[in-house]
Amino acid sequence: MKLTIIGTGYVGLVTGTCFAEVGHQVICVDNDAAKVKMLQGGGIPIYEPGLQELVQKNVAAGRLSFTNNTAEGVEKSDVIFIAVPTPPQPDGSVDLSFIERVARDIASAMTSYKIVVDKSTVPVKTGERVSETIKRYCKSKVEFDVVSNPEFLREGFAVGDLMKPDRIVVGVRSARAIAAMKEIYTPFKAPIIITDINSAELIKHAANSFLALKISYINAIATVCEAAGANVQQVAEGIGLDERIGRRFLNAGIGFGGSCFPKDLSAFIKISEQVGYEFHLLKEVQRINADQMDRFVKKITDTLWVLRDKKIGVLGLAFKQNTDDVRTSPAIDLCQRLLKEGATLRVHDPKAMEKAKALLPNVTYVEDMNAVPMGCDALVIATEWEEFKALDLDRAKSALTHPIMFDGRNLFDPAEMEKRGWIYKSIGR
C-alpha cells in the first residue's frame, strides 16, 4: 500500500522503515529540513540497533523516501500516520498542538478519501478531536476515516518489536478502514485487536502505566529486601516464574525514565481526573519512583559523607541500554544531583554522550569505560548496558582512590565483589 508517516522520531522512523521492509511504499515527512537531508543521505538522527541498515536498504530499493512537504505525502498516499511528539505539560496533561497542526495540514491537502491514523500516544477522545479538525479545515469536504493505532515499541528493541509484535491494536469505526489496516499489517503475522477508538487510545496509557507499576513494585520490594537482608533478584525470580506475573519489568534499579513511562503515567493520572477518577495507585507509583533515586543518592552520601570536591566516575547516561535517548534519564538526574552537591564527574556511555552534553556541560566525557575510574573516589553504574559487565574490575579497583562501587543496575554479584575487595553497594541486595 501507499503510506505516509508524518514525524520521523523514534516511532515514525521505525514504523515507516519497517512498513517499507515488508513491501509497502512509504513516504516519511518531517518539517526539519536538516533531518530530512540526513535521512535522504542514508544517515539517521537516532541510535536504534538495526535501523540504519534497514533505512539504507529500503531507500536504495525505492520503497522509502523522505520529504518535508506534507501535502506531497497526503496526495501520494492512501493512509497517513501521525507520529509527531506529544510532550508533557507542567500539570501532567499532554500538549496536543503538534497533533492539531498536522490534522489541519492533512485536511488542507486532502482531495480524496484518506485514512488518518493516530500513531502518537494521545489521551482518550483525541481521535474525536482529530476528526472534528479535519472536517473543519478540509475545503474539498471529501470522506475520510480516523483510526487509533497505538505503538508498543521499546527503545533499543524497536525494530524487533515492530517486525514481530505480540499484538496490533486498531481503534476504528468503519469496515473500509478495518480492511485497509488489516492489509497493512498482514505481513507482520500478529493478532489484530479491533476496538473502538476510545478503547484503543486508553490501551496504550493503561499498558505503560501497568509496566511502570511493575517497576515501582519491585523497587519497593528491593527496599524491603535491604531492610530484611534478602536478595531482590532472587525474590524477583521466585515471583516472576509465576505465569500470572511474569519476570519482565521486575528488575530493581534507580527508577524508570525515558520519554514514555513518566509522561504516560502523568497523562493517565490527568486523564482519569478529567473523567472523575482519582488514580491514587498511579500517584504512588510516581512517588516510589522518585523515592528510589533519593535512596540511591543517600547510599552514596552515607558512604562518601561529603560529596563536595569528590571525584566520581559514572557509567551510563542513556535512560536504558541500547539507545542514545537521554530524555528524563535517571542517569542524567543522578549526575545533576551529584554535581549540585559539589562533586566532579567523569562519565561514559556507549551511545549517549553527544546528546548528554547539552544537559551535562560541566563533566568530563571519557571514550573508554575502563578509563572512567582514573583518580575517582567511587564508581557508579547508572545504566544497564551489557558492555559494562565486561568492565576490567581489577584495573578499575587500582585506578580508584578507594575501591567503592555503587551499582544502580545490579550488574555484578555482591559476593564476588566482596571477594575481590570492593566496597560494593547495589539495590535490594
PDB file of N, CA and C in Angstrom, residues 277-349:
ATOM      1  N   TYR A 277     -12.076  10.235  38.102  1.00  0.00           N
ATOM      2  CA  TYR A 277     -11.495   9.207  38.970  1.00  0.00           C
ATOM      3  C   TYR A 277     -10.123   9.641  39.460  1.00  0.00           C
ATOM      4  N   GLU A 278      -9.915   9.566  40.765  1.00  0.00           N
ATOM      5  CA  GLU A 278      -8.629   9.917  41.370  1.00  0.00           C
ATOM      6  C   GLU A 278      -7.780   8.645  41.440  1.00  0.00           C
ATOM      7  N   PHE A 279      -6.766   8.551  40.580  1.00  0.00           N
ATOM      8  CA  PHE A 279      -5.987   7.307  40.443  1.00  0.00           C
ATOM      9  C   PHE A 279      -4.840   7.305  41.462  1.00  0.00           C
ATOM     10  N   HIS A 280      -5.180   7.053  42.732  1.00  0.00           N
ATOM     11  CA  HIS A 280      -4.178   7.092  43.801  1.00  0.00           C
ATOM     12  C   HIS A 280      -3.074   6.070  43.591  1.00  0.00           C
ATOM     13  N   LEU A 281      -3.410   4.910  43.032  1.00  0.00           N
ATOM     14  CA  LEU A 281      -2.415   3.859  42.812  1.00  0.00           C
ATOM     15  C   LEU A 281      -1.277   4.352  41.927  1.00  0.00           C
ATOM     16  N   LEU A 282      -1.613   5.047  40.852  1.00  0.00           N
ATOM     17  CA  LEU A 282      -0.579   5.530  39.934  1.00  0.00           C
ATOM     18  C   LEU A 282       0.221   6.684  40.536  1.00  0.00           C
ATOM     19  N   LYS A 283      -0.405   7.466  41.394  1.00  0.00           N
ATOM     20  CA  LYS A 283       0.349   8.511  42.094  1.00  0.00           C
ATOM     21  C   LYS A 283       1.389   7.892  43.022  1.00  0.00           C
ATOM     22  N   GLU A 284       1.052   6.763  43.619  1.00  0.00           N
ATOM     23  CA  GLU A 284       2.017   6.062  44.463  1.00  0.00           C
ATOM     24  C   GLU A 284       3.157   5.484  43.636  1.00  0.00           C
ATOM     25  N   VAL A 285       2.854   5.028  42.424  1.00  0.00           N
ATOM     26  CA  VAL A 285       3.901   4.560  41.509  1.00  0.00           C
ATOM     27  C   VAL A 285       4.900   5.678  41.250  1.00  0.00           C
ATOM     28  N   GLN A 286       4.401   6.884  41.009  1.00  0.00           N
ATOM     29  CA  GLN A 286       5.282   8.036  40.799  1.00  0.00           C
ATOM     30  C   GLN A 286       6.135   8.311  42.037  1.00  0.00           C
ATOM     31  N   ARG A 287       5.505   8.257  43.210  1.00  0.00           N
ATOM     32  CA  ARG A 287       6.222   8.566  44.452  1.00  0.00           C
ATOM     33  C   ARG A 287       7.339   7.554  44.700  1.00  0.00           C
ATOM     34  N   ILE A 288       7.041   6.276  44.495  1.00  0.00           N
ATOM     35  CA  ILE A 288       8.060   5.234  44.700  1.00  0.00           C
ATOM     36  C   ILE A 288       9.224   5.450  43.744  1.00  0.00           C
ATOM     37  N   ASN A 289       8.918   5.821  42.504  1.00  0.00           N
ATOM     38  CA  ASN A 289       9.978   6.037  41.519  1.00  0.00           C
ATOM     39  C   ASN A 289      10.892   7.189  41.937  1.00  0.00           C
ATOM     40  N   ALA A 290      10.294   8.266  42.437  1.00  0.00           N
ATOM     41  CA  ALA A 290      11.099   9.405  42.900  1.00  0.00           C
ATOM     42  C   ALA A 290      11.912   9.024  44.134  1.00  0.00           C
ATOM     43  N   ASP A 291      11.303   8.282  45.040  1.00  0.00           N
ATOM     44  CA  ASP A 291      11.999   7.873  46.262  1.00  0.00           C
ATOM     45  C   ASP A 291      13.190   6.976  45.960  1.00  0.00           C
ATOM     46  N   GLN A 292      13.079   6.188  44.895  1.00  0.00           N
ATOM     47  CA  GLN A 292      14.153   5.254  44.570  1.00  0.00           C
ATOM     48  C   GLN A 292      15.462   5.991  44.285  1.00  0.00           C
ATOM     49  N   MET A 293      15.374   7.105  43.575  1.00  0.00           N
ATOM     50  CA  MET A 293      16.573   7.892  43.314  1.00  0.00           C
ATOM     51  C   MET A 293      17.078   8.543  44.601  1.00  0.00           C
ATOM     52  N   ASP A 294      16.160   9.017  45.432  1.00  0.00           N
ATOM     53  CA  ASP A 294      16.566   9.616  46.706  1.00  0.00           C
ATOM     54  C   ASP A 294      17.358   8.613  47.543  1.00  0.00           C
ATOM     55  N   ARG A 295      16.876   7.378  47.580  1.00  0.00           N
ATOM     56  CA  ARG A 295      17.561   6.353  48.380  1.00  0.00           C
ATOM     57  C   ARG A 295      18.946   6.042  47.824  1.00  0.00           C
ATOM     58  N   PHE A 296      19.054   6.042  46.493  1.00  0.00           N
ATOM     59  CA  PHE A 296      20.352   5.729  45.888  1.00  0.00           C
ATOM     60  C   PHE A 296      21.366   6.838  46.170  1.00  0.00           C
ATOM     61  N   VAL A 297      20.920   8.085  46.050  1.00  0.00           N
ATOM     62  CA  VAL A 297      21.816   9.202  46.366  1.00  0.00           C
ATOM     63  C   VAL A 297      22.228   9.138  47.837  1.00  0.00           C
ATOM     64  N   LYS A 298      21.313   8.730  48.706  1.00  0.00           N
ATOM     65  CA  LYS A 298      21.629   8.603  50.125  1.00  0.00           C
ATOM     66  C   LYS A 298      22.686   7.514  50.355  1.00  0.00           C
ATOM     67  N   LYS A 299      22.632   6.424  49.591  1.00  0.00           N
ATOM     68  CA  LYS A 299      23.676   5.387  49.694  1.00  0.00           C
ATOM     69  C   LYS A 299      25.052   5.997  49.432  1.00  0.00           C
ATOM     70  N   ILE A 300      25.086   6.868  48.407  1.00  0.00           N
ATOM     71  CA  ILE A 300      26.365   7.484  48.033  1.00  0.00           C
ATOM     72  C   ILE A 300      26.839   8.440  49.117  1.00  0.00           C
ATOM     73  N   THR A 301      25.939   9.281  49.593  1.00  0.00           N
ATOM     74  CA  THR A 301      26.353  10.260  50.609  1.00  0.00           C
ATOM     75  C   THR A 301      26.656   9.594  51.951  1.00  0.00           C
ATOM     76  N   ASP A 302      25.935   8.533  52.302  1.00  0.00           N
ATOM     77  CA  ASP A 302      26.222   7.826  53.559  1.00  0.00           C
ATOM     78  C   ASP A 302      27.617   7.211  53.537  1.00  0.00           C
ATOM     79  N   THR A 303      28.046   6.792  52.341  1.00  0.00           N
ATOM     80  CA  THR A 303      29.357   6.136  52.222  1.00  0.00           C
ATOM     81  C   THR A 303      30.481   7.149  52.059  1.00  0.00           C
ATOM     82  N   LEU A 304      30.273   8.143  51.183  1.00  0.00           N
ATOM     83  CA  LEU A 304      31.332   9.117  50.897  1.00  0.00           C
ATOM     84  C   LEU A 304      31.278  10.333  51.821  1.00  0.00           C
ATOM     85  N   TRP A 305      30.186  10.479  52.582  1.00  0.00           N
ATOM     86  CA  TRP A 305      29.944  11.564  53.504  1.00  0.00           C
ATOM     87  C   TRP A 305      29.764  12.882  52.760  1.00  0.00           C
ATOM     88  N   VAL A 306      30.787  13.685  52.633  1.00  0.00           N
ATOM     89  CA  VAL A 306      30.683  14.972  51.947  1.00  0.00           C
ATOM     90  C   VAL A 306      31.037  14.768  50.477  1.00  0.00           C
ATOM     91  N   LEU A 307      30.145  15.192  49.568  1.00  0.00           N
ATOM     92  CA  LEU A 307      30.394  14.997  48.135  1.00  0.00           C
ATOM     93  C   LEU A 307      31.168  16.146  47.501  1.00  0.00           C
ATOM     94  N   ARG A 308      31.193  17.287  48.192  1.00  0.00           N
ATOM     95  CA  ARG A 308      31.924  18.422  47.628  1.00  0.00           C
ATOM     96  C   ARG A 308      33.386  18.049  47.416  1.00  0.00           C
ATOM     97  N   ASP A 309      33.849  18.330  46.193  1.00  0.00           N
ATOM     98  CA  ASP A 309      35.237  18.075  45.773  1.00  0.00           C
ATOM     99  C   ASP A 309      35.563  16.579  45.634  1.00  0.00           C
ATOM    100  N   LYS A 310      34.562  15.723  45.760  1.00  0.00           N
ATOM    101  CA  LYS A 310      34.792  14.314  45.464  1.00  0.00           C
ATOM    102  C   LYS A 310      34.720  14.124  43.948  1.00  0.00           C
ATOM    103  N   LYS A 311      35.565  13.223  43.431  1.00  0.00           N
ATOM    104  CA  LYS A 311      35.533  12.895  42.007  1.00  0.00           C
ATOM    105  C   LYS A 311      34.856  11.531  41.860  1.00  0.00           C
ATOM    106  N   ILE A 312      33.803  11.490  41.061  1.00  0.00           N
ATOM    107  CA  ILE A 312      33.007  10.267  40.924  1.00  0.00           C
ATOM    108  C   ILE A 312      32.922   9.880  39.453  1.00  0.00           C
ATOM    109  N   GLY A 313      33.165   8.615  39.185  1.00  0.00           N
ATOM    110  CA  GLY A 313      33.007   8.084  37.834  1.00  0.00           C
ATOM    111  C   GLY A 313      31.598   7.539  37.648  1.00  0.00           C
ATOM    112  N   VAL A 314      31.001   7.835  36.497  1.00  0.00           N
ATOM    113  CA  VAL A 314      29.631   7.380  36.226  1.00  0.00           C
ATOM    114  C   VAL A 314      29.603   6.640  34.892  1.00  0.00           C
ATOM    115  N   LEU A 315      29.140   5.395  34.930  1.00  0.00           N
ATOM    116  CA  LEU A 315      28.966   4.607  33.710  1.00  0.00           C
ATOM    117  C   LEU A 315      27.482   4.570  33.362  1.00  0.00           C
ATOM    118  N   GLY A 316      27.133   5.214  32.241  1.00  0.00           N
ATOM    119  CA  GLY A 316      25.756   5.239  31.782  1.00  0.00           C
ATOM    120  C   GLY A 316      25.140   6.615  31.848  1.00  0.00           C
ATOM    121  N   LEU A 317      24.560   7.053  30.716  1.00  0.00           N
ATOM    122  CA  LEU A 317      23.860   8.333  30.638  1.00  0.00           C
ATOM    123  C   LEU A 317      22.478   8.186  29.996  1.00  0.00           C
ATOM    124  N   ALA A 318      22.337   7.238  29.076  1.00  0.00           N
ATOM    125  CA  ALA A 318      21.039   6.971  28.461  1.00  0.00           C
ATOM    126  C   ALA A 318      20.069   6.455  29.513  1.00  0.00           C
ATOM    127  N   PHE A 319      18.768   6.603  29.257  1.00  0.00           N
ATOM    128  CA  PHE A 319      17.793   6.173  30.261  1.00  0.00           C
ATOM    129  C   PHE A 319      17.714   4.655  30.357  1.00  0.00           C
ATOM    130  N   LYS A 320      18.202   3.948  29.323  1.00  0.00           N
ATOM    131  CA  LYS A 320      18.261   2.494  29.337  1.00  0.00           C
ATOM    132  C   LYS A 320      19.311   2.068  28.322  1.00  0.00           C
ATOM    133  N   GLN A 321      19.592   0.778  28.269  1.00  0.00           N
ATOM    134  CA  GLN A 321      20.580   0.278  27.329  1.00  0.00           C
ATOM    135  C   GLN A 321      20.052   0.318  25.888  1.00  0.00           C
ATOM    136  N   ASN A 322      20.980   0.238  24.933  1.00  0.00           N
ATOM    137  CA  ASN A 322      20.676   0.130  23.502  1.00  0.00           C
ATOM    138  C   ASN A 322      19.973   1.341  22.910  1.00  0.00           C
ATOM    139  N   THR A 323      20.170   2.508  23.509  1.00  0.00           N
ATOM    140  CA  THR A 323      19.603   3.736  22.954  1.00  0.00           C
ATOM    141  C   THR A 323      20.517   4.910  23.299  1.00  0.00           C
ATOM    142  N   ASP A 324      20.393   5.981  22.518  1.00  0.00           N
ATOM    143  CA  ASP A 324      21.121   7.221  22.854  1.00  0.00           C
ATOM    144  C   ASP A 324      20.182   8.254  23.460  1.00  0.00           C
ATOM    145  N   ASP A 325      18.990   7.833  23.850  1.00  0.00           N
ATOM    146  CA  ASP A 325      17.971   8.742  24.364  1.00  0.00           C
ATOM    147  C   ASP A 325      18.260   9.101  25.820  1.00  0.00           C
ATOM    148  N   VAL A 326      18.384  10.392  26.098  1.00  0.00           N
ATOM    149  CA  VAL A 326      18.658  10.849  27.465  1.00  0.00           C
ATOM    150  C   VAL A 326      17.475  11.620  28.051  1.00  0.00           C
ATOM    151  N   ARG A 327      16.333  11.583  27.357  1.00  0.00           N
ATOM    152  CA  ARG A 327      15.154  12.291  27.863  1.00  0.00           C
ATOM    153  C   ARG A 327      14.665  11.641  29.157  1.00  0.00           C
ATOM    154  N   THR A 328      14.518  12.462  30.201  1.00  0.00           N
ATOM    155  CA  THR A 328      14.075  12.006  31.524  1.00  0.00           C
ATOM    156  C   THR A 328      14.883  10.782  31.969  1.00  0.00           C
ATOM    157  N   SER A 329      16.184  10.819  31.723  1.00  0.00           N
ATOM    158  CA  SER A 329      17.042   9.697  32.092  1.00  0.00           C
ATOM    159  C   SER A 329      17.388   9.737  33.580  1.00  0.00           C
ATOM    160  N   PRO A 330      17.163   8.628  34.307  1.00  0.00           N
ATOM    161  CA  PRO A 330      17.592   8.594  35.704  1.00  0.00           C
ATOM    162  C   PRO A 330      19.091   8.838  35.858  1.00  0.00           C
ATOM    163  N   ALA A 331      19.878   8.389  34.882  1.00  0.00           N
ATOM    164  CA  ALA A 331      21.328   8.594  34.948  1.00  0.00           C
ATOM    165  C   ALA A 331      21.674  10.077  34.896  1.00  0.00           C
ATOM    166  N   ILE A 332      20.995  10.819  34.045  1.00  0.00           N
ATOM    167  CA  ILE A 332      21.221  12.265  33.955  1.00  0.00           C
ATOM    168  C   ILE A 332      20.786  12.940  35.250  1.00  0.00           C
ATOM    169  N   ASP A 333      19.637  12.545  35.762  1.00  0.00           N
ATOM    170  CA  ASP A 333      19.139  13.086  37.034  1.00  0.00           C
ATOM    171  C   ASP A 333      20.160  12.853  38.145  1.00  0.00           C
ATOM    172  N   LEU A 334      20.701  11.640  38.199  1.00  0.00           N
ATOM    173  CA  LEU A 334      21.701  11.310  39.214  1.00  0.00           C
ATOM    174  C   LEU A 334      22.926  12.207  39.082  1.00  0.00           C
ATOM    175  N   CYS A 335      23.424  12.346  37.860  1.00  0.00           N
ATOM    176  CA  CYS A 335      24.600  13.191  37.643  1.00  0.00           C
ATOM    177  C   CYS A 335      24.328  14.633  38.075  1.00  0.00           C
ATOM    178  N   GLN A 336      23.168  15.141  37.739  1.00  0.00           N
ATOM    179  CA  GLN A 336      22.833  16.521  38.112  1.00  0.00           C
ATOM    180  C   GLN A 336      22.767  16.681  39.628  1.00  0.00           C
ATOM    181  N   ARG A 337      22.269  15.668  40.323  1.00  0.00           N
ATOM    182  CA  ARG A 337      22.224  15.733  41.790  1.00  0.00           C
ATOM    183  C   ARG A 337      23.628  15.704  42.379  1.00  0.00           C
ATOM    184  N   LEU A 338      24.487  14.870  41.831  1.00  0.00           N
ATOM    185  CA  LEU A 338      25.860  14.793  42.338  1.00  0.00           C
ATOM    186  C   LEU A 338      26.607  16.104  42.091  1.00  0.00           C
ATOM    187  N   LEU A 339      26.388  16.689  40.920  1.00  0.00           N
ATOM    188  CA  LEU A 339      27.022  17.973  40.614  1.00  0.00           C
ATOM    189  C   LEU A 339      26.536  19.066  41.557  1.00  0.00           C
ATOM    190  N   LYS A 340      25.245  19.040  41.862  1.00  0.00           N
ATOM    191  CA  LYS A 340      24.672  20.033  42.762  1.00  0.00           C
ATOM    192  C   LYS A 340      25.294  19.957  44.150  1.00  0.00           C
ATOM    193  N   GLU A 341      25.715  18.747  44.550  1.00  0.00           N
ATOM    194  CA  GLU A 341      26.366  18.557  45.852  1.00  0.00           C
ATOM    195  C   GLU A 341      27.850  18.916  45.825  1.00  0.00           C
ATOM    196  N   GLY A 342      28.344  19.316  44.642  1.00  0.00           N
ATOM    197  CA  GLY A 342      29.730  19.763  44.554  1.00  0.00           C
ATOM    198  C   GLY A 342      30.709  18.732  44.049  1.00  0.00           C
ATOM    199  N   ALA A 343      30.224  17.574  43.619  1.00  0.00           N
ATOM    200  CA  ALA A 343      31.121  16.548  43.084  1.00  0.00           C
ATOM    201  C   ALA A 343      31.553  16.917  41.667  1.00  0.00           C
ATOM    202  N   THR A 344      32.680  16.381  41.237  1.00  0.00           N
ATOM    203  CA  THR A 344      33.092  16.459  39.844  1.00  0.00           C
ATOM    204  C   THR A 344      32.964  15.061  39.243  1.00  0.00           C
ATOM    205  N   LEU A 345      32.622  15.008  37.951  1.00  0.00           N
ATOM    206  CA  LEU A 345      32.268  13.725  37.351  1.00  0.00           C
ATOM    207  C   LEU A 345      33.097  13.399  36.115  1.00  0.00           C
ATOM    208  N   ARG A 346      33.454  12.119  36.017  1.00  0.00           N
ATOM    209  CA  ARG A 346      33.992  11.524  34.788  1.00  0.00           C
ATOM    210  C   ARG A 346      32.941  10.520  34.308  1.00  0.00           C
ATOM    211  N   VAL A 347      32.455  10.684  33.066  1.00  0.00           N
ATOM    212  CA  VAL A 347      31.301   9.884  32.640  1.00  0.00           C
ATOM    213  C   VAL A 347      31.565   9.196  31.306  1.00  0.00           C
ATOM    214  N   HIS A 348      30.828   8.101  31.107  1.00  0.00           N
ATOM    215  CA  HIS A 348      30.919   7.374  29.827  1.00  0.00           C
ATOM    216  C   HIS A 348      29.585   6.720  29.513  1.00  0.00           C
ATOM    217  N   ASP A 349      29.221   6.727  28.246  1.00  0.00           N
ATOM    218  CA  ASP A 349      28.085   5.961  27.744  1.00  0.00           C
ATOM    219  C   ASP A 349      28.427   5.503  26.328  1.00  0.00           C
TER     220      ASP A 349
END
